[in-house]
Amino acid sequence: MKVLVVEDDAETAEEIVDEFSAAGFDVVRAASGPDGLAKAQTQVFDVITLDRLLPGLDGLSLLEILRGGGVDTPVLVLSALSSVDERIRGLRAGGDDYLVKPFSPAELRTRVEVLARRSPDPRLTILRLHDLELDLLTRTVRRGSREVDLVPREIKLLEYMLRHANQVVTRAMLFEQVWHYRFDPGTNLVDVHLGRLRRKIDQPGEVPLIHTVRGRGFVLRAQN
Amino acid sequence: MHKIRILETASFRRTIGAAAILAVALLSMAGFLYRETVGYLTRQIDDALIADARSFANSDPASLPARIQKALADDRRREKAFGIFAIDRTRLAGNMAALPPILPGLDNPQTLTLSLNDGEGSTSEHVRIVSTSLKNGNLLVLGHATESVDEIREIIVRALLLAVFPALAISLIGGVVMSQAMLRRVEAVRRACSSIMQGHFDRRLPVHKRQDEFDKLSVIVNAMLDEIERLVGDVKGAGDAIAHDLRTPLTRLRSRLERSMRAISDDGPVKEAMQKSLGDIDQLLATIAALMRIAEVEQSRRRENFSKVDLGEIVTALAEFYQPIAEERGLDFVVACQPAALVDADGDLLFEALANLVDNAVKFTPAGGRVGLELVAAPTGSIVRVWDTGSGIPAEERGNVLRRFYRLDPSRQTPGTGLGLSLVSAIARLHQFPLSLRDSDSGGLNVELFCQVDGDAEVA
């Protein structure tokens, strides 16, 4: 996977590059806005991480030029500005995700992985993994022949996990995407919800589908 | 601070004093005017009487009855009185019914009440009289009615009444109006002060262009407030700056530690120590994040993300989020939600504040207890109530728990940053929603956030 990191702060850039290289990504770094724009326009990347405040060319302007030129590579905007307004502005300019500094490099890597793999067609109404099946029209869940009884929020949680099957998702991502509130509710709270979902989905004797990835989050997949 | 009633105001009392002085001044002026006018008129009458008396006395007594008759005939206003009396008090001529009881000389005119014949009958009149002897020994008494003087007195008394009462009434009304104007200014100052006492250090006392004594005082107080705001800002800023400066190195330390840990394959004591350090760094980062969050909320004076928020939606989402967590901890989670009016608020912040309250309730209530989340409609807004059957907060500690880093458990055994309630309090202040902590009926703590429909009525 090839990632472009547009970041002017040397130490932050080093951290990101280290984390990405350790994960086996092919990393290209740009230290200024114009440099980032030139690289993004001339090479093909799977994901771009873009600092909001850059010398030479502001991150959001860069993003607008990119999108205007037809480059639709997923972009994750990094910013020290955490207000909701800033986040909305970042996403409106064409960003696909927004992460507030300082962030955990693991969180950034997980989000980049999720962005790189385009999620399945959002029009799909039946999501499947192994013998797990979620019918979004009837809001029913089956595990093989067994019908699984889920409350609405658990269905949303499962839907998000199914759309990102085989990818690690972080607690913060789940909280943002499933509950739509943006603050840190404390790590173990999301775990409680996921634990309940896991007990309903994975019963003794069945292939476990929901796995905890230590230090990162959770993953829905058929193999360990 | 209670409102001062008009009668208690200094300006009203001063007005009453001024009105009393005015009344005394008017009365003495009228008295002086009366005395002078009456004196002048009386002297005029006296001079005329004396001149007439002298002229009569020097003329031939035999011609007098005819002159008197003519003078009386000419006296259309019937003001004049004449009398010629013999030594034995018999009336010889004139309109006086009888010889007056006293006979003042030419140098000493007197006012008497006399009975006069006016041709149709007799009338009793106040008359100024003088008397003198005629050449033939008879007595001549001349008089002039003081009716005009009496009229002057009546006019002055009437004028006095007409002046004093309206003047007093106008003074009173003026006093009330002035006091009200004064009260309005005092009220404006009182409101500004109470808002400042609630923590709005950016508020200032009103200053008008007039630059009167009130404005001069306000300018001084405002300068004092500027200084206080600067000092408070410095203290806060120092804390926030420390938090900010610690955050980046800590984040780097954390990721370095995490990367190093990945390089260690075995689960030995080194890895365990690193794991613990990572936990401590996370705790530090959580504290810093909470501090910065509070600072962010406190600094957002513009309510940029405010919109009409459905409290029912927030409470339902909260209930849904915390239900499994409460169950996991062996707590009975009771939710009651009444339909509520929309409030002007930042939905995300409100959720965060309420989540903190529910989180605390769940954290501090022992297993087997109950935690409640209620939305209750009130006439001017809605009340979100979070109660529990935990150990509660002693009354004397309730103000402290809203302060940063304050924890009831001095040994700090319970997880947390000690900043949760400070954040709730900051969010409540931003919304101007009153936050109250008291004992719950069921023994624990009862926290209420009163979400007013019109939260910015007092402080614009």
XYZ file of C-alpha atoms in Angstrom:
684
model
C 0.000 0.000 0.000
C 1.379 3.378 -1.022
C 0.729 6.345 1.266
C 1.628 10.030 0.821
C 2.319 11.839 4.103
C 2.089 15.629 3.760
C 3.411 16.964 7.067
C 5.718 19.898 7.773
C 6.670 19.030 11.367
C 9.733 16.780 11.116
C 9.153 14.856 14.329
C 5.474 14.160 13.676
C 6.362 13.115 10.118
C 9.025 10.747 11.432
C 6.546 9.172 13.832
C 4.015 8.647 11.073
C 6.602 7.283 8.656
C 7.942 4.899 11.346
C 4.473 3.613 12.151
C 3.546 3.189 8.482
C 6.852 1.532 7.546
C 6.475 -0.870 10.486
C 3.051 -1.780 9.092
C 4.628 -2.453 5.707
C 3.297 0.601 3.881
C 5.239 2.228 1.066
C 5.603 5.809 2.394
C 6.333 8.985 0.432
C 6.775 12.185 2.418
C 6.194 15.803 1.429
C 7.171 18.639 3.793
C 5.241 21.517 2.243
C 1.928 22.251 0.544
C 3.272 22.759 -3.024
C 5.522 19.678 -2.685
C 2.551 17.606 -1.492
C 0.354 18.835 -4.331
C 3.010 18.042 -6.956
C 3.487 14.503 -5.602
C -0.254 13.857 -5.262
C -0.848 14.962 -8.840
C 1.979 12.976 -10.424
C 1.922 9.669 -8.519
C -0.808 7.222 -7.604
C -1.414 6.646 -3.888
C -3.836 4.503 -1.957
C -4.250 7.108 0.809
C -2.977 10.619 1.534
C -2.580 11.978 5.066
C -2.700 15.744 4.937
C -1.754 18.233 7.632
C -4.287 21.040 7.937
C -1.731 23.825 8.398
C 1.144 23.712 5.919
C 3.737 26.201 4.702
C 3.246 27.445 1.136
C -0.218 26.042 0.576
C -2.871 25.442 3.190
C -4.016 21.815 3.571
C -7.641 22.519 2.720
C -6.727 24.552 -0.387
C -4.474 21.727 -1.504
C -7.343 19.288 -1.020
C -9.707 21.465 -3.036
C -7.211 21.723 -5.922
C -6.744 17.931 -5.849
C -10.471 17.228 -5.879
C -11.015 19.893 -8.539
C -8.418 18.145 -10.693
C -10.260 14.836 -10.427
C -7.903 13.110 -7.968
C -10.153 11.035 -5.722
C -7.546 9.305 -3.571
C -8.916 8.973 -0.013
C -7.548 11.797 2.154
C -7.240 11.830 5.934
C -6.943 15.374 7.300
C -4.744 15.836 10.377
C -5.272 18.945 12.426
C -4.547 20.558 15.747
C -7.881 22.328 15.386
C -10.478 20.179 17.079
C -13.666 22.233 16.886
C -16.649 20.737 15.137
C -16.589 23.594 12.614
C -13.038 22.753 11.604
C -13.904 19.103 11.226
C -16.899 19.904 9.040
C -14.788 22.264 6.944
C -12.169 19.540 6.473
C -14.703 16.960 5.379
C -16.508 19.431 3.134
C -13.288 20.311 1.322
C -13.128 16.672 0.242
C -11.515 14.927 3.204
C -12.607 11.372 3.933
C -11.642 11.334 7.604
C -10.390 13.810 10.166
C -8.039 13.156 13.069
C -7.136 15.662 15.754
C -3.513 16.101 16.850
C -1.921 14.719 18.897
C -3.099 11.291 17.852
C -1.898 7.812 18.506
C 0.052 6.595 15.425
C -1.743 3.257 15.758
C -5.102 5.043 15.471
C -3.858 6.879 12.365
C -2.558 3.669 10.783
C -5.850 1.865 11.448
C -7.831 4.680 9.890
C -5.525 4.775 6.864
C -6.007 1.031 6.383
C -9.760 1.452 6.510
C -9.628 4.330 3.999
C -7.373 2.371 1.625
C -9.873 -0.421 1.365
C -12.936 1.103 -0.123
C -15.868 -0.252 1.791
C -18.320 -2.409 -0.123
C -21.026 -0.826 -2.218
C -23.141 1.221 0.220
C -26.255 0.145 -1.703
C -25.826 -3.479 -0.616
C -28.729 -4.476 1.595
C -27.400 -7.861 2.675
C -23.966 -7.950 4.303
C -22.245 -11.313 4.801
C -19.149 -12.735 6.429
C -18.617 -16.479 6.759
C -21.996 -17.758 7.995
C -23.033 -14.375 9.451
C -25.652 -12.478 7.494
C -27.230 -9.052 8.162
C -30.305 -8.084 6.164
C -30.556 -4.305 6.368
C -34.089 -4.208 4.986
C -35.655 -6.579 7.486
C -33.087 -5.689 10.193
C -32.524 -9.382 10.850
C -29.289 -11.160 11.661
C -28.617 -14.868 11.106
C -25.635 -16.920 12.130
C -25.944 -20.056 9.978
C -29.442 -21.264 10.692
C -29.580 -19.482 14.058
C -31.443 -16.218 14.239
C -29.573 -13.604 16.316
C -31.695 -11.132 18.262
C -30.026 -7.685 18.290
C -31.170 -4.281 19.537
C -31.016 -1.427 16.950
C -27.694 -0.048 18.198
C -26.104 -3.493 18.032
C -27.326 -3.813 14.442
C -25.613 -0.499 13.615
C -22.446 -1.676 15.312
C -22.534 -4.949 13.404
C -23.274 -3.162 10.137
C -20.199 -0.974 10.574
C -18.063 -3.998 11.445
C -19.398 -5.936 8.446
C -18.763 -3.044 6.073
C -15.191 -3.011 7.358
C -14.785 -6.777 7.696
C -11.207 -8.009 7.921
C -10.047 -4.501 8.893
C -9.092 -3.331 12.327
C -11.417 -0.610 13.617
C -10.562 1.489 16.667
C -12.810 2.295 19.607
C -12.816 5.960 18.617
C -13.914 5.043 15.080
C -16.753 2.908 16.421
C -17.894 5.627 18.782
C -17.812 8.248 16.020
C -19.515 6.113 13.414
C -22.073 4.266 15.515
C -22.983 6.824 18.182
C -22.144 9.963 16.194
C -20.792 11.805 19.226
C -17.287 13.150 19.234
C -15.588 12.852 22.562
C -13.598 10.180 24.319
C -16.055 8.231 26.449
C -13.301 6.123 27.978
C -12.053 2.999 26.299
C -13.890 0.294 28.192
C -17.353 1.683 27.490
C -17.262 0.753 23.794
C -15.806 -2.599 24.857
C -18.899 -3.322 26.905
C -21.119 -2.850 23.854
C -18.836 -4.901 21.684
C -18.646 -7.611 24.349
C -22.427 -7.932 24.320
C -22.505 -8.089 20.545
C -19.760 -10.709 20.606
C -21.684 -12.888 23.068
C -24.691 -12.836 20.748
C -22.745 -13.387 17.521
C -20.103 -15.866 18.646
C -21.604 -18.697 20.623
C -19.681 -21.697 21.922
C -18.853 -24.095 19.120
C -19.067 -21.484 16.388
C -16.120 -19.986 14.534
C -15.296 -16.771 16.481
C -15.817 -13.713 14.238
C -15.222 -10.716 16.523
C -11.628 -10.415 17.712
C -9.901 -7.881 19.942
C -6.624 -6.544 18.543
C -4.532 -5.558 21.517
C -3.569 -1.917 21.587
C -5.578 -1.114 18.481
C -9.207 -2.102 18.496
C -11.371 -4.835 17.032
C -11.658 -6.812 13.846
C -14.433 -8.879 12.329
C -12.965 -11.843 10.455
C -13.373 -15.573 10.046
C -9.775 -16.594 10.797
C -7.705 -15.776 13.847
C -28.485 41.282 46.219
C -32.130 42.299 46.578
C -33.797 45.072 44.704
C -33.971 48.381 46.607
C -37.472 49.798 46.867
C -38.044 53.351 45.676
C -38.909 54.751 49.115
C -35.566 53.523 50.439
C -33.492 55.249 47.791
C -31.253 58.131 48.741
C -32.458 60.129 45.775
C -36.098 59.814 46.820
C -35.362 60.899 50.365
C -33.364 63.839 49.060
C -36.270 64.827 46.837
C -38.648 64.765 49.817
C -36.237 67.030 51.731
C -35.999 69.420 48.795
C -39.805 69.492 48.502
C -40.133 70.405 52.199
C -37.630 73.244 51.799
C -39.489 74.437 48.735
C -42.773 74.439 50.653
C -41.277 76.478 53.503
C -39.757 78.931 50.990
C -43.054 79.327 49.166
C -44.938 79.885 52.443
C -42.531 82.550 53.684
C -42.531 84.246 50.312
C -46.320 84.358 50.276
C -46.346 85.636 53.867
C -43.939 88.431 52.980
C -45.922 89.318 49.903
C -49.143 89.396 51.939
C -47.704 91.559 54.669
C -46.195 94.036 52.251
C -49.265 94.278 50.008
C -51.733 94.623 52.879
C -49.501 97.159 54.589
C -49.195 99.192 51.423
C -52.924 99.151 50.698
C -53.750 100.029 54.323
C -51.335 102.950 54.227
C -52.958 104.161 51.015
C -56.409 104.010 52.658
C -55.095 105.680 55.807
C -53.438 108.527 53.872
C -56.631 109.184 51.928
C -58.717 109.087 55.139
C -56.401 111.479 56.950
C -56.309 113.891 53.998
C -60.121 113.837 53.752
C -60.512 114.251 57.505
C -58.215 117.285 57.511
C -60.016 118.817 54.600
C -63.410 118.275 56.292
C -62.193 119.581 59.616
C -60.943 122.823 58.054
C -64.136 123.585 56.187
C -67.358 125.114 57.353
C -69.219 122.581 59.535
C -72.580 123.689 58.166
C -71.655 122.599 54.627
C -70.487 119.189 55.762
C -73.760 117.209 55.745
C -74.304 118.188 52.101
C -70.696 117.230 51.126
C -71.061 113.933 52.902
C -74.328 113.263 51.152
C -72.688 113.937 47.814
C -69.650 111.849 48.593
C -71.869 108.929 49.606
C -73.918 109.327 46.449
C -70.695 109.250 44.365
C -69.380 106.184 46.208
C -70.647 103.493 43.884
C -68.528 100.767 45.503
C -70.005 101.624 48.879
C -66.614 101.669 50.507
C -66.882 104.928 52.374
C -68.294 105.598 55.815
C -69.065 108.980 57.309
C -70.457 110.077 60.595
C -70.942 113.431 62.315
C -71.868 113.019 65.912
C -72.835 115.558 68.550
C -71.103 115.561 71.903
C -73.991 113.549 73.322
C -73.252 110.783 70.725
C -76.308 111.602 68.564
C -75.744 111.040 64.895
C -76.146 114.255 62.989
C -75.199 113.034 59.506
C -73.575 110.134 57.590
C -74.138 106.396 57.100
C -72.697 105.116 60.370
C -75.414 103.628 62.532
C -73.795 104.692 65.786
C -70.680 106.293 67.194
C -67.897 103.679 67.055
C -66.785 102.338 70.460
C -63.311 103.747 70.026
C -62.364 106.921 68.225
C -58.838 106.738 66.775
C -57.118 110.013 66.129
C -55.664 111.191 62.828
C -52.250 109.781 63.709
C -53.585 106.332 64.576
C -56.181 104.859 62.183
C -57.831 101.608 63.352
C -59.815 98.783 61.793
C -63.220 98.150 63.340
C -66.370 96.314 62.479
C -69.136 98.859 62.027
C -72.777 98.797 61.092
C -73.410 100.986 58.028
C -76.660 102.135 56.445
C -76.463 101.859 52.691
C -79.958 103.233 52.050
C -81.588 99.806 51.732
C -80.628 98.434 55.091
C -77.664 98.140 57.377
C -74.595 95.974 56.766
C -71.701 95.077 58.982
C -68.325 95.913 57.435
C -64.631 95.908 58.305
C -63.757 99.540 58.164
C -60.585 101.551 58.675
C -61.525 104.677 60.588
C -60.124 107.993 61.862
C -61.897 110.665 63.872
C -61.414 114.365 64.478
C -63.290 117.295 66.045
C -65.003 119.851 63.948
C -64.845 123.586 64.520
C -68.295 123.524 66.122
C -67.268 120.813 68.611
C -69.018 117.980 66.874
C -67.143 114.726 66.104
C -66.341 113.658 62.574
C -65.629 109.957 61.924
C -64.351 108.936 58.490
C -64.085 105.326 57.389
C -63.109 103.230 54.401
C -64.080 99.587 53.991
C -61.089 97.195 53.922
C -62.843 94.848 51.496
C -60.073 95.208 48.893
C -57.455 94.283 51.494
C -59.483 91.202 52.421
C -59.679 90.290 48.753
C -55.928 90.585 48.413
C -55.518 88.233 51.362
C -57.848 85.704 49.767
C -55.991 85.975 46.452
C -52.661 85.378 48.136
C -53.934 82.404 50.158
C -55.471 80.951 47.010
C -52.248 81.533 45.073
C -50.314 79.906 47.869
C -52.532 76.817 47.848
C -52.384 76.689 44.063
C -48.599 76.893 44.148
C -47.658 74.739 47.121
C -49.701 71.627 46.401
C -48.793 71.292 42.734
C -45.169 72.100 43.570
C -45.133 69.359 46.203
C -46.867 66.949 43.835
C -44.419 67.768 41.043
C -41.514 67.297 43.455
C -42.850 63.898 44.497
C -43.356 62.760 40.897
C -39.929 64.115 39.999
C -38.486 62.270 42.968
C -40.074 58.994 41.896
C -38.912 59.442 38.296
C -35.391 60.355 39.391
C -35.284 57.481 41.850
C -36.457 55.100 39.178
C -33.783 56.340 36.795
C -31.260 55.893 39.589
C -32.654 52.461 40.427
C -32.385 51.462 36.776
C -28.717 52.314 36.788
C -28.168 50.567 40.107
C -30.085 47.583 38.712
C -27.883 47.537 35.593
C -24.802 47.551 37.827
C -26.318 44.856 40.056
C -27.034 42.631 37.069
C -23.569 43.123 35.613
C -22.043 42.319 39.026
C -24.073 39.154 39.545
C -23.122 37.982 36.077
C -19.458 38.672 36.875
C -19.858 36.744 40.130
C -21.168 33.810 38.095
C -17.809 33.692 36.362
C -18.380 35.917 33.341
C -15.225 37.910 33.869
C -15.623 39.528 30.473
C -18.747 41.422 31.581
C -18.340 45.111 32.419
C -20.442 47.726 34.195
C -22.386 49.930 31.781
C -20.801 53.324 30.993
C -22.780 56.056 29.209
C -21.526 58.962 27.163
C -22.800 61.401 29.798
C -19.755 60.709 31.985
C -21.708 61.438 35.180
C -20.573 60.347 38.631
C -22.022 56.860 38.077
C -20.062 56.463 34.861
C -16.883 57.660 36.541
C -17.314 55.000 39.247
C -18.132 52.358 36.627
C -14.992 53.234 34.683
C -12.896 52.684 37.822
C -14.642 49.388 38.643
C -14.249 48.273 35.016
C -10.538 48.983 35.122
C -10.401 46.833 38.269
C -12.308 44.065 36.476
C -9.889 44.242 33.530
C -7.089 43.590 35.964
C -8.971 40.711 37.636
C -9.774 39.171 34.256
C -6.148 39.450 33.228
C -4.988 37.770 36.447
C -7.564 34.972 36.187
C -6.612 34.549 32.534
C -2.928 34.347 33.474
C -3.592 31.637 36.044
C -5.789 29.673 33.653
C -3.465 30.288 30.741
C -0.497 28.949 32.685
C -2.359 25.700 33.361
C -3.559 25.404 29.794
C -0.118 26.169 28.388
C 1.465 23.507 30.592
C -1.141 20.984 29.454
C -0.586 21.919 25.836
C 3.184 21.746 26.050
C 3.114 18.372 27.796
C 0.776 16.793 25.311
C 3.047 16.551 22.283
C 6.115 15.083 24.075
C 3.878 12.650 25.947
C 2.248 11.516 22.723
C 5.679 10.965 21.210
C 6.858 9.139 24.315
C 3.805 6.917 24.102
C 4.278 5.991 20.449
C 8.002 5.374 20.946
C 7.237 3.107 23.873
C 4.592 1.315 21.845
C 6.982 0.752 18.940
C 9.737 -0.479 21.268
C 7.293 -2.812 22.938
C 6.394 -4.380 19.615
C 10.066 -5.145 19.075
C 10.174 -7.221 22.260
C 8.851 -10.662 21.493
C 8.757 -12.314 24.937
C 6.316 -11.394 27.693
C 9.034 -10.757 30.302
C 9.146 -8.231 33.158
C 10.488 -5.523 30.810
C 7.445 -5.768 28.614
C 5.199 -5.746 31.669
C 6.879 -2.583 32.987
C 6.487 -0.982 29.578
C 2.828 -1.963 29.519
C 2.331 -0.291 32.923
C 4.178 2.838 31.784
C 1.919 2.955 28.761
C -1.098 2.867 31.079
C 0.331 5.733 33.137
C 1.007 7.792 30.017
C -2.571 7.180 28.888
C -3.783 8.422 32.270
C -1.628 11.563 31.910
C -2.860 12.130 28.382
C -6.454 11.710 29.527
C -5.905 14.356 32.220
C -4.306 16.728 29.733
C -7.048 16.124 27.203
C -9.682 16.825 29.877
C -7.907 20.035 30.975
C -7.651 21.248 27.411
C -11.246 20.305 26.771
C -12.374 22.401 29.761
C -10.219 25.308 28.583
C -11.702 24.949 25.102
C -15.263 24.991 26.456
C -14.497 27.932 28.740
C -12.949 29.915 25.930
C -15.730 29.323 23.444
C -17.653 32.433 24.291
C -19.244 32.431 20.902
C -21.889 29.796 20.957
C -20.915 28.814 17.450
C -22.298 25.295 17.457
C -25.611 26.067 19.101
C -28.765 24.832 17.481
C -32.202 23.622 18.492
C -31.540 20.390 20.330
C -33.969 17.615 21.210
C -33.153 16.630 24.784
C -35.256 13.493 24.436
C -32.947 12.277 21.694
C -29.847 12.929 23.781
C -31.284 11.257 26.871
C -32.409 8.239 24.848
C -28.964 7.912 23.252
C -27.339 8.196 26.679
C -29.671 5.612 28.151
C -28.931 3.256 25.290
C -25.191 3.790 25.644
C -25.043 3.304 29.417
C -27.707 0.616 29.880
C -25.354 -2.306 29.097
C -22.563 -0.731 31.133
C -24.805 -0.323 34.181
C -26.039 -3.901 33.799
C -22.470 -5.130 33.513
C -21.761 -3.515 36.877
C -24.815 -5.077 38.487
C -26.783 -1.818 38.643
C -30.447 -1.227 37.979
C -30.598 1.574 35.384
C -33.908 3.457 35.556
C -34.772 5.757 32.646
C -37.783 8.091 32.524
C -38.204 10.469 29.627
C -40.985 13.052 29.304
C -41.542 14.914 26.040
C -39.509 18.121 26.257
C -39.307 21.410 24.364
C -36.321 22.001 22.076
C -33.510 23.940 23.727
C -30.795 26.136 22.278
C -27.639 24.151 22.922
C -24.562 22.441 21.564
C -25.849 18.864 21.341
C -22.406 17.248 21.376
C -21.314 19.184 24.465
C -24.583 18.504 26.235
C -24.220 14.786 25.530
C -20.659 14.925 26.829
C -21.715 16.689 30.048
C -24.585 14.294 30.703
C -22.432 11.293 29.812
C -19.979 12.453 32.476
C -22.770 12.598 35.036
C -24.116 9.142 34.156
C -20.560 7.795 34.044
C -19.903 9.105 37.566
C -23.187 7.672 38.839
C -22.390 4.273 37.339
C -18.792 4.397 38.597
C -19.569 5.432 42.183
C -22.630 3.277 42.867
C -21.877 -0.129 44.343
C -23.253 -3.243 42.632
C -26.886 -3.922 43.502
C -27.661 -0.203 43.582
C -29.737 1.888 41.240
C -28.893 4.700 38.825
C -31.562 6.952 37.331
C -31.643 9.156 34.254
C -34.715 11.351 33.910
C -35.915 14.055 31.584
C -38.617 16.131 33.252
C -40.565 18.932 31.593
C -40.657 22.216 33.562
C -42.529 25.470 32.769
C -39.452 27.331 31.440
C -37.390 24.443 30.150
C -36.516 20.862 30.958
C -34.631 19.230 33.764
C -32.233 16.395 33.115
C -31.750 14.528 36.384
C -29.113 11.915 37.117
C -29.440 10.191 40.480
C -27.925 7.184 42.143
C -27.949 5.188 45.362
C -24.209 5.546 45.861
C -22.494 7.233 48.779
C -23.361 10.753 47.581
C -21.338 13.896 48.214
C -21.371 15.584 51.652
C -23.098 18.976 51.465
C -19.916 20.882 52.370
C -17.988 19.206 49.535
C -20.472 19.980 46.762
C -18.935 23.287 45.760
C -15.478 21.716 45.722
C -16.287 18.828 43.408
C -16.879 21.302 40.572
C -13.297 22.532 40.950
C -10.534 21.106 38.829
C -8.694 18.068 40.183
C -10.855 17.880 43.301
C -11.584 14.304 44.302
C -13.590 12.996 47.215
C -11.266 10.049 47.479
C -7.994 11.633 48.651
C -6.034 8.444 48.004
C -7.171 8.630 44.346
C -7.905 4.936 44.159
C -10.912 5.314 41.898
C -9.990 5.720 38.241
C -10.554 9.151 36.753
C -8.950 12.532 36.362
C -10.963 14.520 38.891
C -11.956 16.777 36.031
C -15.285 15.293 34.945
C -17.520 17.525 37.039
C -15.410 20.610 36.215
C -16.078 19.907 32.574
C -19.801 19.426 33.275
C -19.787 22.711 35.160
C -17.956 24.505 32.319
C -20.441 23.167 29.767
C -23.376 24.168 31.995
C -21.921 27.675 32.346
C -21.443 28.008 28.599
C -25.124 27.167 28.132
C -26.163 29.218 31.185
C -27.987 26.146 32.412
C -28.082 26.026 36.224
C -26.440 22.890 37.625
C -27.438 21.686 41.085
C -26.100 18.908 43.285
C -28.075 17.593 46.232
C -28.919 14.459 48.175
C -31.002 12.003 46.256
C -34.197 10.684 47.881
C -32.684 7.246 47.654
C -29.560 8.179 49.595
C -27.025 8.939 46.881
C -26.386 11.989 44.769
C -28.924 13.841 42.658
C -27.533 16.091 39.936
C -29.879 18.293 37.959
C -29.141 20.285 34.851
C -31.874 22.816 34.225
C -31.994 23.351 30.470
C -33.760 26.689 30.147
C -35.593 27.389 26.936
C -34.415 30.989 27.047
C -30.985 30.647 28.593
C -29.559 33.988 27.551
C -32.273 36.209 29.002
C -30.099 37.538 31.766
C -26.704 37.748 30.073
C -26.759 38.832 26.475
